[in-house]
Amino acid sequence: MTKIEFTIPIHSVTDTIRKEAENKAKEAYVMTLLKHGEISSGKASQLFLISRLDMIELMSKYDISLFDDSMSLEEFQSEINQVRMGLKANNL
């Protein structure tokens, strides 16, 4: 398990701003891991507690392709099946 911590010497910042900055830092870190294939989109969506469909939208924001050309056919089919199950669960 990796834990990331850093200190920035800022004299005063509101809790709201601090929390926003922490959330954006976490998002950027996780999306960088995803971009470089260190984690899957499924794992990223679990970390963010968001649906797979919301994850696809977030990937688009970061210019991360939904399609991984290093995936085997079986892995790609598994991804398709997971999306289909999510669509059925949401009655889409």
PDB file of N, CA and C in Angstrom, residues 2 17 29 32 73 76 84:
ATOM      1  N   THR A   2       0.550   2.188  -0.848  1.00  0.00           N
ATOM      2  CA  THR A   2       1.304   3.419  -0.943  1.00  0.00           C
ATOM      3  C   THR A   2       0.527   4.541  -0.284  1.00  0.00           C
ATOM      4  N   ILE A  17     -10.956  25.122   1.137  1.00  0.00           N
ATOM      5  CA  ILE A  17      -9.910  25.185   0.103  1.00  0.00           C
ATOM      6  C   ILE A  17      -8.929  24.029   0.279  1.00  0.00           C
ATOM      7  N   TYR A  29      -3.289  12.171  -8.986  1.00  0.00           N
ATOM      8  CA  TYR A  29      -2.399  11.047  -8.715  1.00  0.00           C
ATOM      9  C   TYR A  29      -2.989   9.741  -9.257  1.00  0.00           C
ATOM     10  N   THR A  32      -3.040   9.669 -13.039  1.00  0.00           N
ATOM     11  CA  THR A  32      -1.705   9.438 -13.597  1.00  0.00           C
ATOM     12  C   THR A  32      -1.356   7.958 -13.533  1.00  0.00           C
ATOM     13  N   LEU A  73      -7.556  -9.975 -25.536  1.00  0.00           N
ATOM     14  CA  LEU A  73      -8.942 -10.040 -25.976  1.00  0.00           C
ATOM     15  C   LEU A  73      -9.850 -10.427 -24.813  1.00  0.00           C
ATOM     16  N   PHE A  76     -10.310  -7.408 -22.519  1.00  0.00           N
ATOM     17  CA  PHE A  76     -11.180  -6.432 -23.159  1.00  0.00           C
ATOM     18  C   PHE A  76     -12.635  -6.894 -23.095  1.00  0.00           C
ATOM     19  N   ARG A  84     -21.660  -3.643 -19.555  1.00  0.00           N
ATOM     20  CA  ARG A  84     -23.020  -4.116 -19.860  1.00  0.00           C
ATOM     21  C   ARG A  84     -23.800  -4.408 -18.590  1.00  0.00           C
TER      22      ARG A  84
END
